[in-house]
């Protein structure tokens, strides 16, 4: 009877849902009076178009002006629509409700109809026509027709884009400038953005105007502004061409034509709670006002952040670099520069800088729980604490503590009762300076122009695998990061010295090591002296719809040490070369990671990532150190699997109890990720609730064949079968300053053989699920 009742209620609910959808199938039933529903813009008719870079850019801008996504648009497309206009159905069905559950459904799920009047094609066609003229197509025009052929209450907008003829630049003259400003223009003529026979473009004209203003302000003209420069274009003298004059207005204020010099600088250091200065220190036209016994930042540290000096000509560039240098210290909430003409002088500007201290500490806590296919589970945590402005040096002292525990979830392990049997502990201390700390003198201008950072770090990690081994890793490194131009960052680690030592090994470990020395030599006592260079390209500053981030890293270990070893009379090819009584590792390692983010619109994105790497150990050690090997899986990798739980290759340690506790790492790595991100709810409890659907794939392999681990080496045979894949969905809570992420991964394919045939070879759906809670986006 109970089953019959449940089935009856289920059928009633289904029938009610079908009734609601049937009643809502009309998308025009409740349109406002006199309105027509907009259903898209087909591909416009394009006339007199000549394909070229200028034409492509113009067409892109024009299309952006006329294209509007209709209701139930497919990924923001102006012409393609999803066949089920769910939002409009809800609108038509629940529009009449003023309260109760109906009103709640309407507010949360309904989509307001987009009308032809809302799109306003008349205004859009005029804007698009003006864009054609801005790009030099002076006789171009954009027109439209409203198509209501299929339904008088629904309409498409059919646009026609007539390019006409594009005009080119002919002569270019700069007139009306003072002798000194004219000499600056002529000296920088090679940097001009205007060139004969280039397409006419209003945007380029505006950029040239801004270039001139910046040129003048970098050479003492503090009060010069962009509206002092205008243009005159003559299209009659030569058909199809523009004779251009770049002119200075006749009514420019006198102070804008006056060059100024730097006077005294006063820095007001304001406390984090708004405490105003009560004391001051003054040295060579540079005064620091502060509260308390002494300035919050050392006088010399603060003075070095200012590129200019007393008596130098005013320069906008030097001001911007000085302001950026103060910001990069990470000490102040804000800083502002104010310039005031000194009384009784004609050409001197005194500067007042107001800088308010930020909170002295930053902290971050990450929590996770991991479960391995070896029936081991346990919690982990990472805690980070940063002390800004350490010892008033403008540097940051950073402490990182991490730890995790694992225990066997089965009742017994090899006949022994379940105990807390594995753990990892780690600590790192680093000192970060927002500049290059080098033993030689740096170019003063370059030190300001290019963002730079120096890191000095020491660390120690303890790994305990119960009944097998206990290993300690510690070391230190010096890292420099700098930019030579925008979007391209260089990171150099000239010194990284690490040491791995096995503190304890059990008889069981030794017996396994005898069977497979290749695997366990990676855990031998050894020094790892290495050098690393990383090049990172990032074009996100260009604010394009498609953004690229690409990082390449190269590491060389033991080679410099080996050369020094040879310089002392030892053979370069000698085996078991030692440093401080212990062998040192020799290898080369290369890794690359490419990310592409495409913004469909404000609420939708497609994010992709491809990454890979290879490490080759040779000479002193033919096995790469454990800490340098690659792995996949986890919250930021293949999310259907836990960290280090796939590979190498088609080998599966769980099938061999002798290796069931070993993390799965390799010498080669390939991984790819695809993620569709979308907005679910805006302004949800103070943030935005976003969703994601993702697909992950990848694995790691060995470079050399290992008889004890069949199928672990990289081969082209069964390559695609050896790629682990997983899909899933996630929820992200975006608080702007913090992103909380919960991902549910679902395994689709494992690289090893199971008792299930076909590509989907997951024996049990539950075993193929991964749940990850993390902070920030995975990539």
XYZ file of C-alpha atoms in Angstrom:
779
model
C 0.000 0.000 0.000
C 2.850 2.388 0.903
C 4.592 1.775 -2.451
C 1.305 2.393 -4.287
C 0.827 5.663 -2.375
C 4.364 6.857 -3.180
C 3.868 5.959 -6.846
C 0.536 7.792 -6.897
C 2.095 10.931 -5.368
C 4.987 10.740 -7.813
C 2.593 10.491 -10.774
C 0.580 13.415 -9.409
C 3.730 15.541 -9.055
C 4.829 14.648 -12.580
C 1.412 15.456 -13.998
C 1.401 18.807 -12.170
C 4.820 19.670 -13.566
C 3.732 18.769 -17.101
C 0.601 20.861 -16.660
C 2.657 23.893 -15.550
C 5.033 23.557 -18.512
C 2.171 22.997 -20.955
C 0.402 26.079 -19.692
C 3.566 28.084 -19.987
C 4.592 26.966 -23.476
C 3.604 30.287 -24.983
C 6.439 32.802 -24.816
C 4.304 35.757 -25.977
C 1.121 35.294 -23.969
C 1.861 38.040 -21.424
C 3.904 40.487 -23.499
C 3.455 44.130 -22.601
C 0.976 45.928 -24.823
C 2.458 47.044 -28.135
C 5.716 45.123 -27.575
C 7.339 42.572 -29.888
C 9.587 39.798 -28.545
C 13.163 39.943 -29.866
C 14.340 36.483 -31.021
C 17.791 37.189 -32.425
C 20.014 38.725 -35.056
C 21.046 36.518 -38.015
C 24.469 37.014 -39.611
C 24.368 40.518 -41.162
C 24.747 41.143 -44.886
C 28.182 42.698 -45.442
C 28.789 44.927 -48.466
C 32.029 46.450 -49.884
C 34.176 44.678 -47.324
C 37.891 44.208 -48.034
C 39.546 41.764 -45.682
C 42.503 43.293 -43.837
C 43.552 43.851 -40.220
C 41.830 47.251 -40.080
C 38.676 45.853 -41.680
C 38.580 42.878 -39.316
C 38.927 45.153 -36.291
C 36.202 47.475 -37.610
C 33.841 44.571 -38.301
C 34.418 43.203 -34.799
C 33.521 46.574 -33.250
C 30.444 47.013 -35.445
C 29.201 43.505 -34.677
C 29.665 44.208 -30.980
C 27.436 47.271 -31.318
C 24.542 45.546 -33.087
C 24.609 42.058 -31.567
C 22.310 41.430 -28.621
C 21.691 37.999 -27.110
C 17.959 37.087 -27.084
C 16.219 35.115 -24.393
C 17.562 31.537 -23.985
C 20.623 32.412 -26.056
C 23.158 29.626 -26.619
C 26.379 30.793 -24.867
C 25.521 34.437 -25.515
C 25.068 34.002 -29.260
C 22.869 36.658 -30.952
C 21.509 34.116 -33.446
C 21.534 30.643 -31.838
C 18.996 29.827 -29.149
C 18.358 26.908 -26.818
C 15.075 25.244 -27.951
C 13.576 25.272 -24.437
C 12.960 28.877 -23.245
C 12.500 27.811 -19.632
C 12.900 31.347 -18.223
C 10.176 32.732 -20.518
C 7.872 29.838 -19.699
C 8.235 30.603 -15.997
C 7.670 34.304 -16.722
C 4.400 33.661 -18.568
C 3.145 31.107 -16.050
C 3.979 32.937 -12.798
C 3.904 36.616 -13.822
C 0.454 37.055 -12.220
C 1.528 35.994 -8.729
C 2.146 38.796 -6.203
C 3.117 36.679 -3.195
C 3.658 33.161 -1.952
C 5.526 30.322 -3.648
C 4.473 31.523 -7.095
C 6.106 34.911 -6.505
C 9.258 33.213 -5.196
C 9.474 30.978 -8.298
C 8.982 34.031 -10.510
C 11.740 36.015 -8.773
C 14.253 33.155 -8.841
C 13.631 31.448 -12.189
C 11.797 33.795 -14.546
C 13.596 35.631 -17.365
C 12.260 39.036 -18.373
C 11.343 39.134 -22.082
C 13.762 41.048 -24.290
C 11.741 43.354 -26.554
C 12.622 44.964 -29.871
C 12.132 48.321 -28.140
C 14.651 47.284 -25.473
C 17.219 46.339 -28.105
C 16.593 49.710 -29.819
C 17.927 48.852 -33.300
C 17.610 52.442 -34.528
C 20.125 53.693 -31.984
C 22.365 50.659 -32.484
C 22.523 51.163 -36.243
C 23.491 54.817 -35.712
C 26.209 53.832 -33.222
C 27.510 51.207 -35.662
C 27.523 53.742 -38.502
C 29.549 56.140 -36.346
C 32.007 53.330 -35.615
C 32.523 52.869 -39.378
C 33.366 56.557 -39.654
C 35.681 56.380 -36.641
C 37.646 53.661 -38.447
C 37.922 55.680 -41.668
C 34.913 54.346 -43.587
C 33.394 57.812 -43.953
C 30.742 56.791 -46.511
C 29.844 53.556 -44.737
C 26.409 52.884 -43.248
C 24.584 50.289 -41.147
C 20.856 49.736 -41.761
C 18.311 47.225 -40.459
C 14.930 45.637 -41.088
C 12.512 44.132 -38.570
C 11.455 40.641 -39.686
C 8.096 39.435 -38.290
C 7.378 36.944 -41.085
C 6.864 33.886 -38.833
C 4.914 35.561 -36.007
C 3.813 39.199 -35.633
C 4.663 39.049 -31.923
C 8.225 37.820 -32.565
C 10.880 39.574 -34.618
C 14.397 39.165 -35.868
C 16.650 42.081 -36.749
C 18.322 41.798 -40.161
C 21.252 44.230 -40.443
C 23.170 45.319 -43.539
C 26.718 46.641 -43.066
C 27.955 48.703 -46.014
C 31.634 49.563 -45.553
C 31.829 51.949 -48.485
C 35.471 52.918 -48.987
C 38.182 53.088 -46.317
C 40.319 56.242 -46.133
C 44.094 56.271 -45.582
C 46.376 58.868 -44.005
C 48.318 61.133 -46.350
C 50.320 64.020 -44.896
C 50.668 64.426 -41.109
C 51.674 67.768 -39.618
C 52.114 68.986 -36.039
C 51.317 72.708 -35.839
C 50.785 75.398 -33.200
C 53.144 73.983 -30.541
C 55.767 76.004 -28.675
C 59.402 75.696 -29.840
C 60.322 73.428 -26.916
C 57.292 71.128 -27.177
C 57.769 70.984 -30.944
C 61.385 69.909 -30.438
C 60.168 67.138 -28.101
C 57.713 65.992 -30.793
C 60.391 65.920 -33.476
C 62.845 64.073 -31.215
C 60.238 61.356 -30.555
C 58.873 61.178 -34.112
C 59.962 57.544 -34.416
C 57.513 56.707 -31.607
C 54.569 58.364 -33.363
C 51.490 56.185 -33.916
C 50.476 58.071 -37.078
C 52.084 56.980 -40.358
C 51.388 57.786 -43.974
C 49.258 55.212 -45.876
C 47.943 53.717 -42.620
C 44.125 53.421 -42.281
C 42.459 56.409 -40.656
C 41.373 55.469 -37.133
C 39.974 57.809 -34.477
C 41.199 55.477 -31.725
C 44.782 55.769 -33.006
C 44.397 59.548 -33.085
C 43.348 59.553 -29.438
C 46.259 57.284 -28.538
C 48.672 59.659 -30.296
C 47.193 62.561 -28.347
C 47.724 60.700 -25.066
C 51.298 59.884 -26.150
C 52.024 63.572 -26.674
C 50.495 64.560 -23.337
C 52.567 61.898 -21.563
C 55.677 63.078 -23.446
C 55.110 66.668 -22.310
C 54.306 65.724 -18.698
C 57.439 63.585 -18.517
C 59.409 66.672 -19.448
C 58.151 69.127 -16.847
C 54.713 70.209 -18.150
C 52.754 69.226 -15.042
C 49.498 71.015 -15.976
C 49.295 69.839 -19.601
C 46.054 67.987 -20.469
C 44.752 66.000 -23.456
C 41.973 68.465 -24.290
C 44.657 71.008 -25.255
C 45.305 69.006 -28.463
C 42.862 68.748 -31.372
C 42.833 67.398 -34.959
C 41.869 68.742 -38.367
C 41.192 66.278 -41.206
C 40.953 67.245 -44.889
C 39.435 64.606 -47.214
C 39.037 66.873 -50.284
C 42.631 67.517 -51.323
C 43.253 63.871 -52.339
C 40.301 61.475 -52.857
C 40.383 58.482 -50.524
C 43.056 60.058 -48.311
C 43.127 62.257 -45.207
C 45.509 65.192 -44.784
C 45.842 65.456 -41.024
C 46.884 68.300 -38.758
C 47.687 67.664 -35.092
C 47.166 71.057 -33.459
C 47.551 72.709 -30.091
C 44.536 74.753 -29.006
C 44.973 78.525 -29.052
C 43.544 79.019 -25.554
C 45.939 76.794 -23.569
C 46.426 78.189 -20.010
C 49.788 79.771 -19.283
C 50.654 77.332 -16.480
C 50.217 74.389 -18.901
C 53.071 75.806 -21.020
C 55.349 76.236 -17.965
C 57.927 73.577 -16.994
C 58.127 72.705 -13.301
C 60.784 71.289 -10.984
C 60.524 69.139 -7.845
C 60.818 70.903 -4.510
C 60.428 69.402 -1.027
C 58.724 66.076 -0.336
C 56.691 65.427 2.827
C 55.414 61.911 3.603
C 52.590 61.651 6.140
C 52.551 58.138 7.647
C 49.013 57.569 8.924
C 48.349 54.709 11.362
C 46.152 51.764 10.448
C 43.410 53.179 12.695
C 43.798 56.698 11.333
C 46.414 57.938 13.855
C 47.779 61.253 12.591
C 51.502 62.095 12.695
C 52.879 63.722 15.850
C 56.588 63.847 15.049
C 58.854 64.192 12.023
C 62.315 63.473 10.604
C 63.858 65.674 7.901
C 66.851 65.034 5.679
C 67.825 66.829 2.456
C 64.397 68.168 1.405
C 62.688 64.882 2.351
C 60.510 64.901 5.480
C 58.720 61.964 7.097
C 55.922 62.678 9.568
C 54.892 59.808 11.867
C 53.234 58.903 15.151
C 54.983 57.050 17.961
C 58.666 56.816 18.856
C 59.963 56.229 15.317
C 58.675 55.965 11.745
C 56.763 52.797 10.896
C 59.140 52.302 7.948
C 62.872 52.932 8.106
C 63.789 56.311 6.694
C 66.264 54.882 4.150
C 63.847 52.183 2.979
C 61.126 54.758 2.406
C 63.444 57.249 0.672
C 64.594 54.624 -1.846
C 61.015 54.209 -3.079
C 61.070 57.716 -4.584
C 62.730 57.846 -7.974
C 62.948 61.623 -8.176
C 65.148 64.043 -6.211
C 64.892 67.692 -5.201
C 65.626 70.049 -8.089
C 64.873 67.510 -10.843
C 62.375 68.346 -13.560
C 58.872 67.005 -12.924
C 58.149 63.690 -14.659
C 54.828 61.836 -14.686
C 56.705 58.591 -15.322
C 58.869 59.015 -12.237
C 55.796 59.862 -10.166
C 53.978 56.702 -11.338
C 56.999 54.489 -10.698
C 57.412 55.946 -7.202
C 53.726 55.399 -6.420
C 53.867 51.806 -7.706
C 57.000 51.132 -5.636
C 55.183 52.250 -2.485
C 52.208 50.027 -3.350
C 54.400 46.975 -4.008
C 55.779 47.182 -0.485
C 52.452 45.732 0.696
C 52.630 47.984 3.767
C 50.066 50.672 2.925
C 46.332 50.539 2.275
C 46.701 53.481 -0.076
C 49.052 56.287 -0.982
C 48.262 59.550 -2.741
C 50.524 62.261 -4.184
C 49.577 65.929 -4.034
C 51.490 68.678 -5.842
C 51.332 72.316 -4.789
C 53.169 75.254 -6.388
C 55.564 76.751 -3.875
C 54.541 80.303 -2.921
C 56.670 83.106 -4.373
C 58.145 80.825 -7.060
C 57.140 80.213 -10.670
C 58.485 76.754 -11.383
C 58.694 74.671 -8.160
C 56.244 72.001 -6.975
C 56.280 70.749 -3.376
C 54.944 67.206 -2.908
C 52.832 65.817 -0.066
C 52.319 62.060 0.127
C 49.621 60.607 2.378
C 50.200 56.909 3.087
C 47.993 54.884 5.452
C 49.349 51.669 6.990
C 47.536 48.396 6.336
C 46.988 45.672 8.953
C 50.377 44.199 9.915
C 49.396 40.525 9.590
C 47.853 38.335 6.899
C 46.767 34.757 7.564
C 45.260 31.921 5.572
C 44.015 28.465 6.535
C 43.306 25.583 4.152
C 41.667 22.345 5.307
C 41.260 19.124 3.343
C 40.417 15.474 3.763
C 41.907 12.939 1.373
C 40.976 9.332 0.781
C 43.219 6.988 -1.204
C 42.324 3.875 -3.126
C 44.620 2.044 -0.684
C 41.903 2.478 1.971
C 43.890 5.206 3.717
C 42.183 8.399 4.746
C 42.903 11.420 6.895
C 42.751 15.192 7.331
C 45.286 17.806 6.304
C 45.807 21.495 6.886
C 47.997 24.346 5.676
C 48.358 27.517 7.754
C 50.084 30.620 6.415
C 50.983 33.707 8.428
C 52.665 36.823 7.024
C 54.154 39.696 8.988
C 54.226 42.762 6.763
C 56.945 45.376 7.065
C 59.196 43.050 9.063
C 61.552 45.094 11.269
C 60.391 48.192 9.366
C 62.309 47.025 6.247
C 59.295 46.991 3.900
C 59.742 43.221 3.613
C 57.324 40.403 4.448
C 58.206 37.547 6.814
C 56.134 34.480 5.924
C 55.592 31.328 7.944
C 53.900 28.257 6.481
C 52.950 25.201 8.515
C 51.390 22.112 6.989
C 50.469 18.680 8.199
C 48.372 15.647 7.361
C 47.538 12.330 8.936
C 46.450 9.057 7.371
C 45.199 5.853 8.872
C 43.991 2.574 7.448
C 40.202 2.471 7.233
C 40.036 -1.331 7.127
C 39.863 -3.129 10.449
C 43.298 -4.713 10.057
C 46.442 -4.091 8.031
C 48.508 -7.135 7.273
C 47.042 -8.824 10.316
C 47.642 -5.824 12.587
C 44.890 -3.711 14.109
C 44.174 -0.330 12.479
C 46.334 2.476 13.870
C 47.327 6.042 12.985
C 50.120 4.890 10.724
C 51.285 7.756 8.477
C 51.782 11.475 8.708
C 53.458 14.418 6.991
C 54.659 17.600 8.667
C 56.281 20.628 7.123
C 57.402 24.158 7.914
C 58.802 26.949 5.771
C 60.076 30.407 6.661
C 60.698 33.016 3.990
C 61.626 36.688 3.797
C 60.275 38.552 0.749
C 61.535 41.906 -0.469
C 59.638 43.871 -3.156
C 62.922 44.579 -4.997
C 66.042 42.776 -6.198
C 68.573 42.229 -3.415
C 71.832 41.851 -5.344
C 75.492 42.392 -4.380
C 76.059 44.812 -7.262
C 74.546 48.225 -7.962
C 71.378 48.163 -10.048
C 70.310 50.665 -12.664
C 68.184 53.125 -10.664
C 65.571 53.624 -13.367
C 65.177 49.897 -14.123
C 64.793 49.120 -10.427
C 61.613 51.235 -10.457
C 60.382 50.535 -13.962
C 60.159 46.756 -13.693
C 58.349 45.066 -10.760
C 60.780 42.813 -8.912
C 60.874 40.537 -5.877
C 63.525 38.664 -3.880
C 62.728 35.623 -1.731
C 64.991 33.942 0.821
C 63.521 30.689 2.101
C 64.362 27.763 4.368
C 62.130 24.740 4.901
C 61.860 21.265 6.397
C 59.456 18.393 5.666
C 58.972 15.212 7.654
C 57.315 12.145 6.067
C 56.482 9.041 8.085
C 55.168 5.848 6.462
C 54.384 3.495 9.337
C 56.088 0.107 9.193
C 58.172 1.283 6.193
C 60.296 4.425 6.554
C 60.690 7.897 7.983
C 62.257 10.596 5.786
C 63.396 14.169 6.460
C 63.821 16.768 3.713
C 65.199 20.223 4.368
C 66.884 22.986 2.432
C 66.882 26.568 1.356
C 66.724 28.720 -1.746
C 67.139 32.223 -3.099
C 64.706 33.347 -5.818
C 64.571 36.521 -7.895
C 61.529 37.532 -9.915
C 61.429 40.499 -12.278
C 59.894 41.870 -15.472
C 61.641 43.476 -18.420
C 58.371 44.336 -20.117
C 54.707 44.111 -19.299
C 53.197 40.647 -19.445
C 56.531 38.772 -19.369
C 57.978 37.692 -16.027
C 61.360 36.056 -15.371
C 61.968 33.998 -12.244
C 65.474 32.794 -11.434
C 66.461 30.528 -8.560
C 70.266 30.569 -8.722
C 70.654 28.667 -5.469
C 68.455 25.843 -4.257
C 70.072 23.303 -1.977
C 67.946 20.461 -0.634
C 68.874 17.375 1.349
C 66.833 14.181 1.703
C 67.707 11.626 4.352
C 66.038 8.396 5.452
C 65.991 8.557 9.222
C 64.517 5.112 9.695
C 63.899 2.085 7.475
C 62.237 -1.145 8.490
C 63.049 -4.706 7.472
C 59.882 -4.721 5.399
C 61.107 -1.661 3.501
C 64.476 -3.297 2.855
C 62.852 -6.446 1.507
C 60.769 -4.444 -0.964
C 63.761 -2.315 -1.937
C 65.649 -5.484 -2.826
C 62.872 -6.476 -5.239
C 62.655 -3.046 -6.880
C 65.773 -0.879 -6.388
C 64.694 1.607 -9.115
C 61.657 2.715 -7.175
C 63.336 3.030 -3.817
C 66.583 4.665 -4.912
C 64.522 7.813 -5.356
C 64.312 7.888 -1.530
C 68.063 7.474 -0.914
C 70.047 10.020 1.094
C 71.185 12.713 -1.328
C 71.840 16.401 -1.890
C 69.870 18.211 -4.596
C 71.780 21.358 -5.637
C 69.830 22.961 -8.485
C 69.303 26.038 -10.633
C 65.863 26.965 -12.035
C 64.709 29.484 -14.624
C 61.011 30.179 -15.276
C 59.471 32.368 -17.971
C 55.815 33.399 -17.591
C 53.704 35.126 -20.229
C 50.437 36.744 -19.103
C 48.263 38.937 -21.372
C 45.382 39.454 -18.928
C 46.331 43.134 -18.611
C 45.044 43.684 -22.169
C 41.465 43.022 -21.020
C 40.580 40.877 -24.020
C 37.814 38.288 -24.151
C 40.429 35.596 -24.648
C 43.254 35.623 -22.069
C 46.456 33.593 -22.198
C 48.779 32.526 -19.397
C 51.809 30.393 -20.312
C 54.637 29.322 -18.020
C 57.782 27.394 -18.933
C 60.297 26.216 -16.350
C 63.734 24.596 -16.689
C 65.739 23.073 -13.808
C 69.288 21.766 -13.858
C 70.556 19.884 -10.809
C 74.066 18.756 -9.927
C 75.797 19.966 -13.065
C 77.548 23.010 -11.579
C 78.457 20.905 -8.546
C 79.843 18.228 -10.844
C 81.979 20.815 -12.684
C 83.376 22.064 -9.372
C 83.968 18.432 -8.453
C 85.970 17.986 -11.653
C 87.919 21.202 -11.048
C 89.440 19.599 -7.956
C 90.956 16.805 -10.011
C 88.135 14.259 -9.887
C 86.810 12.685 -13.078
C 83.675 14.359 -14.440
C 82.251 10.907 -15.272
C 83.014 9.373 -11.907
C 80.080 7.631 -10.267
C 78.875 8.327 -6.741
C 80.211 11.869 -6.622
C 79.520 13.246 -3.151
C 78.873 16.572 -1.465
C 79.585 16.746 2.276
C 79.825 12.966 2.339
C 76.547 12.272 0.512
C 75.783 11.663 -3.185
C 74.154 14.536 -5.032
C 71.438 14.279 -7.673
C 72.006 15.057 -11.351
C 69.037 15.702 -13.628
C 67.422 18.148 -16.027
C 63.741 18.945 -15.770
C 61.354 20.866 -18.020
C 57.700 21.680 -17.379
C 55.147 23.816 -19.181
C 51.625 24.985 -18.404
C 49.307 26.795 -20.822
C 45.977 28.353 -19.795
C 43.357 29.984 -21.976
C 40.338 31.754 -20.494
C 37.525 32.842 -22.815
C 34.919 35.242 -21.435
C 31.628 34.465 -23.181
C 29.992 37.296 -21.285
C 29.965 38.737 -17.797
C 28.419 35.584 -16.322
C 29.952 32.770 -18.408
C 33.513 31.619 -19.045
C 35.318 28.699 -20.629
C 38.650 27.891 -18.978
C 41.174 25.460 -20.449
C 44.583 24.212 -19.346
C 47.240 21.969 -20.897
C 50.343 21.052 -18.943
C 53.203 18.635 -19.177
C 56.711 17.913 -18.015
C 59.679 15.592 -18.284
C 62.627 14.853 -15.980
C 65.776 12.942 -16.973
C 68.166 11.745 -14.283
C 71.692 10.728 -15.268
C 75.310 10.615 -14.138
C 75.541 10.398 -10.392
C 71.926 9.247 -10.018
C 69.826 7.661 -12.756
C 66.686 7.863 -10.630
C 65.051 11.278 -10.166
C 64.556 12.311 -6.515
C 61.118 11.573 -5.139
C 60.456 15.253 -4.395
C 61.101 16.243 -8.032
C 58.911 13.628 -9.738
C 55.518 14.471 -11.284
C 52.069 13.417 -10.128
C 48.395 13.994 -10.984
C 45.125 13.985 -9.087
C 43.713 16.227 -6.393
C 41.700 19.429 -6.057
C 43.709 21.302 -8.714
C 44.321 18.436 -11.127
C 42.173 15.449 -12.171
C 39.441 15.940 -9.618
C 37.876 12.483 -9.889
C 41.009 11.102 -8.191
C 42.926 11.965 -5.041
C 46.407 13.405 -5.201
C 49.184 11.003 -6.371
C 46.707 8.160 -6.957
C 47.098 7.602 -10.730
C 49.963 6.004 -12.633
C 52.662 5.624 -13.469
C 51.325 4.525 -16.860
C 49.072 1.477 -16.709
C 50.608 0.216 -13.458
C 48.326 0.055 -10.423
C 50.074 -0.362 -7.038
C 46.910 -1.469 -5.245
C 47.096 -4.803 -7.050
C 50.504 -5.355 -5.445
C 50.478 -4.982 -1.649
C 54.248 -4.411 -1.639
C 53.653 -0.992 -3.211
C 50.223 -0.117 -1.852
C 51.557 2.633 0.408
C 53.709 4.288 -2.274
C 52.562 7.581 -3.813
C 52.249 7.207 -7.568
C 54.750 9.495 -9.315
C 56.576 9.502 -12.644
C 59.193 11.107 -14.906
C 56.732 12.299 -17.577
C 53.476 14.156 -17.091
C 50.617 15.109 -19.413
C 47.385 16.704 -18.263
C 44.508 18.656 -19.822
C 41.490 20.347 -18.251
C 38.327 21.940 -19.643
C 35.864 23.855 -17.462
C 32.669 25.771 -18.183
C 31.948 28.367 -15.498
C 28.610 30.108 -15.068
C 26.775 32.378 -12.640
C 24.037 30.713 -10.602
C 22.911 33.419 -8.181
C 24.062 37.028 -7.853
C 24.247 38.800 -4.498
C 23.790 35.527 -2.655
C 24.504 36.102 1.070
C 26.975 38.857 0.275
C 28.658 37.106 -2.678
C 28.020 35.412 -6.005
C 27.195 31.719 -6.238
C 28.787 30.220 -9.349
C 28.728 26.780 -10.895
C 31.124 24.775 -13.065
C 31.116 21.670 -15.246
C 34.536 20.186 -15.959
C 36.410 17.456 -17.812
C 39.929 16.391 -16.721
C 42.420 13.975 -18.267
C 46.051 12.975 -17.728
C 48.636 10.617 -16.269
C 52.321 10.225 -15.416
C 54.832 7.711 -16.824
C 58.380 6.465 -16.255
C 61.224 7.293 -18.647
C 62.956 3.949 -18.128
C 61.444 0.497 -18.088
C 60.943 -1.034 -14.651
C 60.424 -4.809 -14.592
C 58.805 -4.602 -11.172
C 56.205 -2.133 -12.453
C 54.935 -3.443 -15.791
C 53.231 -0.896 -18.026
C 54.643 2.090 -16.106
C 56.971 3.328 -18.869
C 55.881 5.722 -21.625
C 55.025 4.073 -24.959
C 52.778 4.984 -27.863
C 51.068 1.601 -27.569
C 47.888 1.960 -25.517
C 48.668 5.672 -25.063
C 45.038 6.800 -25.092
C 43.984 3.915 -22.866
C 46.605 5.015 -20.330
C 45.014 8.468 -19.957
C 42.838 8.710 -16.848
C 39.712 10.832 -17.381
C 37.095 12.277 -15.110
C 34.247 14.740 -15.226
C 32.118 16.445 -12.624
C 30.585 19.655 -11.411
C 31.441 22.260 -8.823
C 30.022 25.096 -6.761
C 31.995 28.293 -6.075
C 31.104 30.974 -3.569
C 32.778 34.193 -4.701
C 33.228 36.853 -2.006
C 35.485 38.927 -4.331
C 38.359 38.728 -1.827
C 37.966 34.958 -1.304
C 36.607 32.087 -3.406
C 35.383 28.934 -1.665
C 35.215 25.938 -3.996
C 33.534 22.540 -3.704
C 34.121 20.111 -6.599
C 32.500 16.702 -7.155
C 34.619 14.590 -9.504
C 33.296 11.502 -11.305
C 35.790 9.040 -12.793
C 35.190 7.929 -16.387
C 38.279 5.854 -17.126
C 41.272 4.480 -15.229
C 44.459 3.517 -17.121
C 44.789 0.047 -15.602
C 42.682 -3.031 -16.292
C 39.599 -3.690 -14.193
C 36.914 -6.355 -14.237
C 34.730 -4.006 -16.272
C 35.135 -3.824 -20.053
C 34.791 -0.797 -22.313
C 36.047 2.743 -21.935
C 33.985 3.338 -18.799
C 35.827 0.788 -16.681
C 35.052 2.011 -13.173
C 34.067 -1.114 -11.185
C 31.892 0.819 -8.753
C 30.412 4.288 -9.298
C 30.946 5.218 -5.658
C 34.644 4.311 -5.844
C 35.019 6.693 -8.781
C 33.931 9.809 -6.922
C 36.228 12.522 -5.598
C 35.097 15.396 -3.379
C 37.395 18.374 -2.920
C 36.986 21.511 -0.867
C 39.512 24.209 -1.707
C 40.151 27.941 -1.847
C 40.470 29.700 -5.214
C 40.028 28.454 -8.760
C 41.867 25.259 -9.831
C 43.521 27.180 -12.706
